[in-house]
């Protein structure tokens, strides 16, 4: 039986369900199943879904376990607790009432992880046929692919030779294959070099600390492109700065 929940933040990728504690406190867990990175905790009246994102971990711990940094969410059980620790906050905790269409549609709606097998050029191509938004913003939105932040998006688009303002539905399959490869390469390099994915956010000086020496365009406005020597440019897209080479990216 669930005795309560503890939320130490308002949410991760999305806000935690506002009334989750009321929904599940006092209710018995019927089953716990896993689908990919989704953990489904089933109750008679609905399902709580936990997604681990790129850096989330679940631990089953004694009730008295001290809280550490990034411990965002606890599910309190009778003699222990289940704790979600997620430094990068790409994880999610969601609730779906039994029998709603949302319950079934949810898994299909979430973006895939770029290092998982279903992420491919074809996947990007098929999911963007009706999307006129700029590819950079589609990548950042999280609905298509999870965990591609601003640095990764700029770098991946450079490596794929795609201009960041290109409408997503104008990009063909061959270029999406290149982009999928570039995203995987950039993320893999970042993980190898960074050790900790936390360094993606910022160094001590508040500037991005991630793979600074190997970045092609990110944070290099006005400096020569490492490939063609032209000046790297910066533009605003949404609330974010995008860096690109107008010569290498079309
Ligand atoms: Zn260039």
Short mmCIF file of C-alpha atoms and ligand atoms in Angstrom, two decimals:
data_model
loop_
_atom_site.label_atom_id
_atom_site.label_comp_id
_atom_site.label_asym_id
_atom_site.label_seq_id
_atom_site.Cartn_x
_atom_site.Cartn_y
_atom_site.Cartn_z
CA UNK A 1 0.00 0.00 0.00
CA UNK A 2 1.18 3.51 -0.75
CA UNK A 3 1.47 5.66 2.37
CA UNK A 4 2.29 8.86 0.57
CA UNK A 5 4.55 10.65 -1.86
CA UNK A 6 7.25 13.26 -1.35
CA UNK A 7 7.99 15.75 -4.11
CA UNK A 8 11.04 17.93 -3.59
CA UNK A 9 10.59 19.87 -6.79
CA UNK A 10 7.63 20.83 -8.96
CA UNK A 11 8.48 18.37 -11.66
CA UNK A 12 11.08 17.00 -14.01
CA UNK A 13 10.47 17.10 -17.75
CA UNK A 14 6.87 17.90 -16.91
CA UNK A 15 5.26 19.04 -13.67
CA UNK A 16 4.42 16.23 -11.28
CA UNK A 17 0.65 15.49 -11.29
CA UNK A 18 -0.77 18.02 -8.83
CA UNK A 19 -3.09 15.61 -7.03
CA UNK A 20 -0.93 12.50 -7.21
CA UNK A 21 -0.76 12.07 -3.43
CA UNK A 22 -4.57 12.04 -3.16
CA UNK A 23 -4.85 9.69 -6.09
CA UNK A 24 -2.61 6.96 -4.76
CA UNK A 25 -2.25 7.29 -0.98
CA UNK A 26 -3.97 4.35 0.66
CA UNK A 27 -4.15 2.40 -2.57
CA UNK A 28 -2.55 -0.97 -3.20
CA UNK A 29 -0.06 -1.52 -6.01
CA UNK A 30 -1.33 -4.36 -8.18
CA UNK A 31 1.63 -4.79 -10.46
CA UNK A 32 4.89 -3.19 -11.46
CA UNK A 33 5.96 -3.70 -15.04
CA UNK A 34 8.57 -2.24 -17.31
CA UNK A 35 8.41 -1.15 -20.91
CA UNK A 36 11.71 0.17 -22.18
CA UNK A 37 12.63 2.96 -19.84
CA UNK A 38 9.09 3.26 -18.53
CA UNK A 39 8.17 1.78 -15.22
CA UNK A 40 4.43 1.24 -14.92
CA UNK A 41 3.06 1.05 -11.39
CA UNK A 42 -0.47 -0.20 -11.69
CA UNK A 43 -3.32 0.45 -9.32
CA UNK A 44 -6.95 -0.63 -9.62
CA UNK A 45 -7.95 2.86 -10.74
CA UNK A 46 -5.01 3.93 -12.87
CA UNK A 47 -1.32 3.73 -13.66
CA UNK A 48 1.57 5.77 -12.39
CA UNK A 49 4.29 5.98 -15.00
CA UNK A 50 7.89 6.76 -14.20
CA UNK A 51 10.32 7.50 -16.95
CA UNK A 52 14.01 7.63 -16.14
CA UNK A 53 15.04 10.03 -18.90
CA UNK A 54 18.77 9.97 -19.51
CA UNK A 55 20.10 10.08 -16.00
CA UNK A 56 17.33 8.89 -13.70
CA UNK A 57 17.75 6.10 -11.18
CA UNK A 58 15.23 4.41 -8.96
CA UNK A 59 16.29 3.01 -5.62
CA UNK A 60 14.39 0.97 -3.09
CA UNK A 61 15.58 2.20 0.29
CA UNK A 62 14.83 2.06 4.01
CA UNK A 63 12.39 4.78 5.08
CA UNK A 64 15.06 6.58 7.12
CA UNK A 65 17.51 7.03 4.22
CA UNK A 66 18.87 10.61 4.17
CA UNK A 67 18.01 12.70 1.13
CA UNK A 68 20.80 13.42 -1.33
CA UNK A 69 21.12 15.96 -4.08
CA UNK A 70 18.80 15.28 -7.05
CA UNK A 71 16.49 13.04 -5.00
CA UNK A 72 13.34 14.56 -6.47
CA UNK A 73 10.59 12.10 -5.75
CA UNK A 74 9.76 9.41 -3.17
CA UNK A 75 6.98 6.88 -3.19
CA UNK A 76 6.44 5.90 0.44
CA UNK A 77 5.54 2.27 0.99
CA UNK A 78 4.88 0.48 4.25
CA UNK A 79 8.40 -0.54 5.16
CA UNK A 80 10.53 1.22 2.56
CA UNK A 81 10.48 3.86 -0.08
CA UNK A 82 11.14 4.08 -3.77
CA UNK A 83 13.27 7.12 -4.56
CA UNK A 84 13.83 8.76 -7.93
CA UNK A 85 17.17 10.51 -8.32
CA UNK A 86 17.56 12.41 -11.59
CA UNK A 87 20.41 14.92 -12.02
CA UNK A 88 19.44 15.98 -15.52
CA UNK A 89 15.69 16.05 -14.92
CA UNK A 90 14.67 14.47 -18.19
CA UNK A 91 12.69 11.89 -16.29
CA UNK A 92 8.98 12.06 -15.63
CA UNK A 93 6.34 10.97 -13.16
CA UNK A 94 2.86 10.79 -14.64
CA UNK A 95 -0.57 9.52 -13.71
CA UNK A 96 -3.23 8.11 -15.99
CA UNK A 97 -6.72 7.13 -14.91
CA UNK A 98 -7.74 3.63 -15.77
CA UNK A 99 -9.51 3.32 -19.10
CA UNK A 100 -8.72 6.77 -20.49
CA UNK A 101 -7.39 7.04 -24.01
CA UNK A 102 -4.47 8.97 -22.57
CA UNK A 103 -3.40 5.91 -20.71
CA UNK A 104 -2.83 4.07 -23.96
CA UNK A 105 -1.62 6.95 -26.08
CA UNK A 106 1.06 8.08 -23.70
CA UNK A 107 3.90 5.78 -24.58
CA UNK A 108 3.61 6.66 -28.24
CA UNK A 109 3.68 10.38 -27.50
CA UNK A 110 6.98 10.58 -25.73
CA UNK A 111 10.19 11.16 -27.58
CA UNK A 112 12.69 8.35 -27.91
CA UNK A 113 16.14 8.27 -26.41
CA UNK A 114 18.80 9.03 -29.01
CA UNK A 115 20.99 6.13 -27.96
CA UNK A 116 18.15 3.60 -28.18
CA UNK A 117 17.75 1.46 -31.30
CA UNK A 118 14.42 2.94 -32.44
CA UNK A 119 16.05 6.32 -32.90
CA UNK A 120 17.05 6.60 -36.56
CA UNK A 121 16.97 8.84 -39.59
CA UNK A 122 13.78 7.16 -40.71
CA UNK A 123 12.19 7.78 -37.33
CA UNK A 124 13.04 11.51 -37.53
CA UNK A 125 11.82 11.68 -41.09
CA UNK A 126 8.48 10.00 -40.41
CA UNK A 127 7.77 12.07 -37.32
CA UNK A 128 8.40 15.40 -39.02
CA UNK A 129 6.28 15.19 -42.18
CA UNK A 130 3.75 17.66 -40.77
CA UNK A 131 6.11 19.81 -38.76
CA UNK A 132 6.94 23.19 -40.25
CA UNK A 133 8.88 24.43 -37.23
CA UNK A 134 12.64 24.90 -37.52
CA UNK A 135 14.51 21.64 -37.05
CA UNK A 136 16.55 23.09 -34.19
CA UNK A 137 13.39 23.86 -32.24
CA UNK A 138 11.85 20.51 -33.03
CA UNK A 139 14.96 18.84 -31.60
CA UNK A 140 14.82 20.94 -28.44
CA UNK A 141 11.09 20.42 -27.88
CA UNK A 142 11.59 16.90 -26.51
CA UNK A 143 8.51 15.51 -28.21
CA UNK A 144 10.55 13.75 -30.85
CA UNK A 145 13.80 12.90 -29.17
CA UNK A 146 14.63 13.23 -25.50
CA UNK A 147 17.73 14.83 -24.09
CA UNK A 148 19.12 16.76 -27.02
CA UNK A 149 19.93 20.08 -25.37
CA UNK A 150 21.00 23.33 -26.93
CA UNK A 151 24.68 22.48 -27.30
CA UNK A 152 24.01 19.03 -28.73
CA UNK A 153 21.42 20.37 -31.19
CA UNK A 154 23.76 23.05 -32.54
CA UNK A 155 26.68 20.66 -32.83
CA UNK A 156 24.66 17.85 -34.38
CA UNK A 157 23.11 20.12 -37.01
CA UNK A 158 26.57 21.40 -37.89
CA UNK A 159 27.93 17.89 -38.26
CA UNK A 160 24.97 16.94 -40.43
CA UNK A 161 25.35 20.10 -42.57
CA UNK A 162 21.77 21.22 -41.89
CA UNK A 163 20.87 24.87 -41.37
CA UNK A 164 19.13 25.16 -37.98
CA UNK A 165 16.23 27.22 -39.36
CA UNK A 166 15.27 24.62 -41.97
CA UNK A 167 11.60 23.61 -41.59
CA UNK A 168 11.61 20.06 -40.25
CA UNK A 169 9.24 18.82 -42.98
CA UNK A 170 11.62 20.01 -45.70
CA UNK A 171 14.43 17.71 -44.69
CA UNK A 172 14.68 14.45 -46.61
CA UNK A 173 15.47 11.00 -45.36
CA UNK A 174 19.15 11.04 -46.37
CA UNK A 175 19.79 14.21 -44.39
CA UNK A 176 17.87 12.83 -41.43
CA UNK A 177 20.08 9.73 -41.50
CA UNK A 178 23.08 12.04 -41.25
CA UNK A 179 21.44 13.98 -38.45
CA UNK A 180 20.59 10.85 -36.43
CA UNK A 181 24.19 9.68 -36.77
CA UNK A 182 25.48 13.11 -35.76
CA UNK A 183 23.24 13.23 -32.67
CA UNK A 184 24.42 9.81 -31.55
CA UNK A 185 28.04 10.73 -32.19
CA UNK A 186 27.81 14.04 -30.35
CA UNK A 187 26.09 12.49 -27.35
CA UNK A 188 28.49 9.57 -27.20
CA UNK A 189 31.50 11.89 -27.39
CA UNK A 190 30.04 14.11 -24.73
CA UNK A 191 29.43 11.18 -22.41
CA UNK A 192 32.94 9.82 -22.97
CA UNK A 193 34.63 13.16 -22.47
CA UNK A 194 32.45 14.51 -19.74
CA UNK A 195 32.33 11.48 -17.53
CA UNK A 196 29.45 13.14 -15.79
CA UNK A 197 26.61 14.36 -17.93
CA UNK A 198 26.11 17.15 -15.41
CA UNK A 199 28.86 19.15 -16.98
CA UNK A 200 26.51 19.79 -19.83
CA UNK A 201 24.89 22.50 -17.80
CA UNK A 202 27.70 24.81 -16.84
CA UNK A 203 31.19 25.09 -15.51
CA UNK A 204 32.17 27.19 -12.49
CA UNK A 205 32.11 30.36 -14.58
CA UNK A 206 28.55 29.68 -15.69
CA UNK A 207 29.57 28.88 -19.23
CA UNK A 208 28.96 25.48 -20.73
CA UNK A 209 31.74 23.19 -19.63
CA UNK A 210 31.10 20.41 -22.03
CA UNK A 211 33.63 19.26 -24.59
CA UNK A 212 34.79 22.80 -25.16
CA UNK A 213 37.84 21.84 -27.14
CA UNK A 214 35.99 19.84 -29.73
CA UNK A 215 32.94 22.04 -30.28
CA UNK A 216 32.53 23.12 -33.88
CA UNK A 217 30.08 25.98 -33.50
CA UNK A 218 28.55 26.24 -30.05
CA UNK A 219 29.61 29.46 -28.29
CA UNK A 220 32.04 30.26 -31.11
CA UNK A 221 30.22 33.20 -32.78
CA UNK A 222 32.59 35.33 -34.86
CA UNK A 223 35.34 32.74 -34.77
CA UNK A 224 36.43 30.79 -37.83
CA UNK A 225 34.55 27.60 -38.67
CA UNK A 226 36.87 24.69 -38.01
CA UNK A 227 35.96 23.17 -41.37
CA UNK A 228 35.75 26.06 -43.87
CA UNK A 229 37.18 29.07 -42.03
CA UNK A 230 34.07 31.23 -42.47
CA UNK A 231 32.78 33.14 -39.47
CA UNK A 232 30.48 31.18 -37.14
CA UNK A 233 27.14 32.99 -36.73
CA UNK A 234 24.60 33.14 -33.96
CA UNK A 235 20.84 33.60 -34.14
CA UNK A 236 17.98 33.45 -31.65
CA UNK A 237 15.44 30.67 -32.03
CA UNK A 238 12.69 30.72 -29.46
CA UNK A 239 14.45 31.71 -26.27
CA UNK A 240 17.70 29.99 -27.18
CA UNK A 241 20.84 30.97 -29.04
CA UNK A 242 21.80 28.83 -32.00
CA UNK A 243 25.29 28.76 -33.46
CA UNK A 244 25.96 27.65 -37.00
CA UNK A 245 28.19 28.07 -40.04
CA UNK A 246 26.25 29.59 -42.96
CA UNK A 247 28.72 28.07 -45.38
CA UNK A 248 28.67 24.48 -44.11
CA UNK A 249 25.00 24.36 -43.16
CA UNK A 250 22.33 24.71 -45.83
ZN1 LIG B 1 31.99 26.15 -42.15
#
